[in-house]
Amino acid sequence: MSSNKQGNTTMALSAKSEPENAYLSEAEYLVTEPDSEVRREYINGQLYAMAGGSANHNILSGNIFGEFRNHLKGTPCVTFMSDIKVPLKVSSGNNYVYPDVLVDCSKIEGKSYFSNSPLLIVEVLSKSTRKRDLTTKLLRYINLPSLLEYVVVEQDFVQIHVFRKKTDWKDEFYFLGDSITFESIALTLSVADIYDRVENEDMDEFRQGIVVFDQSENDG
């Protein structure tokens, strides 16, 4: 191979030069992903750059991660946030995605970049990921042998969507005033606590209601 052709090949495999939705083979993705300037999900040969999340997105992910991590301290289960890939088996090989939060109770080596046995996966929806999270990823996730719960969290309004293996992945919805039991890790959280410090219309009205209630109690 000439040096020119070699240079072209190197450029083609450069993670920095790959635009969103560019096509790569699975092998090329795995080679280039560690050096990529941005994390990229790989679904059916297509690359999807993981754009930076909003403040609400980060707060929700952080709230859930923190509650899960604290609850699971001292157990074999580990909580990861955003940077661990989950391989999803498809007919042609594997897809690879980065859940916002996941819990894995298997032994993962410290140098590993993969969770092969997630027990619980959480995705915080955004406009750019909503369709994939609720269609392609959902179908891939529920076929993971290890997965017991898939949780989808809205950031622009208060709604949490939970799919559980034990009910054949029938969905359940949770709103302000509700509590959710994450059965796979035996943890119950209120929806209000999950949305703590999140700013959207639902939470603004919720907080205003608390302030009005507190003032009326003081007046009494």
mmCIF file of C-alpha atoms in Angstrom, residues 158 174-180 189-193 206:
data_model
loop_
_atom_site.group_PDB
_atom_site.id
_atom_site.type_symbol
_atom_site.label_atom_id
_atom_site.label_comp_id
_atom_site.label_asym_id
_atom_site.label_seq_id
_atom_site.Cartn_x
_atom_site.Cartn_y
_atom_site.Cartn_z
ATOM 1 C CA VAL A 158 -42.363 15.487 34.988
ATOM 2 C CA TYR A 174 -45.147 7.899 37.354
ATOM 3 C CA PHE A 175 -45.804 11.578 38.106
ATOM 4 C CA LEU A 176 -45.382 14.135 40.894
ATOM 5 C CA GLY A 177 -46.845 12.751 44.095
ATOM 6 C CA ASP A 178 -45.865 9.190 43.158
ATOM 7 C CA SER A 179 -43.027 7.049 44.424
ATOM 8 C CA ILE A 180 -41.191 4.509 42.279
ATOM 9 C CA LEU A 189 -37.646 7.048 45.483
ATOM 10 C CA SER A 190 -40.229 9.794 45.185
ATOM 11 C CA VAL A 191 -40.644 11.400 41.788
ATOM 12 C CA ALA A 192 -40.151 14.792 43.480
ATOM 13 C CA ASP A 193 -36.743 13.714 44.784
ATOM 14 C CA PHE A 206 -44.963 22.145 42.274
#
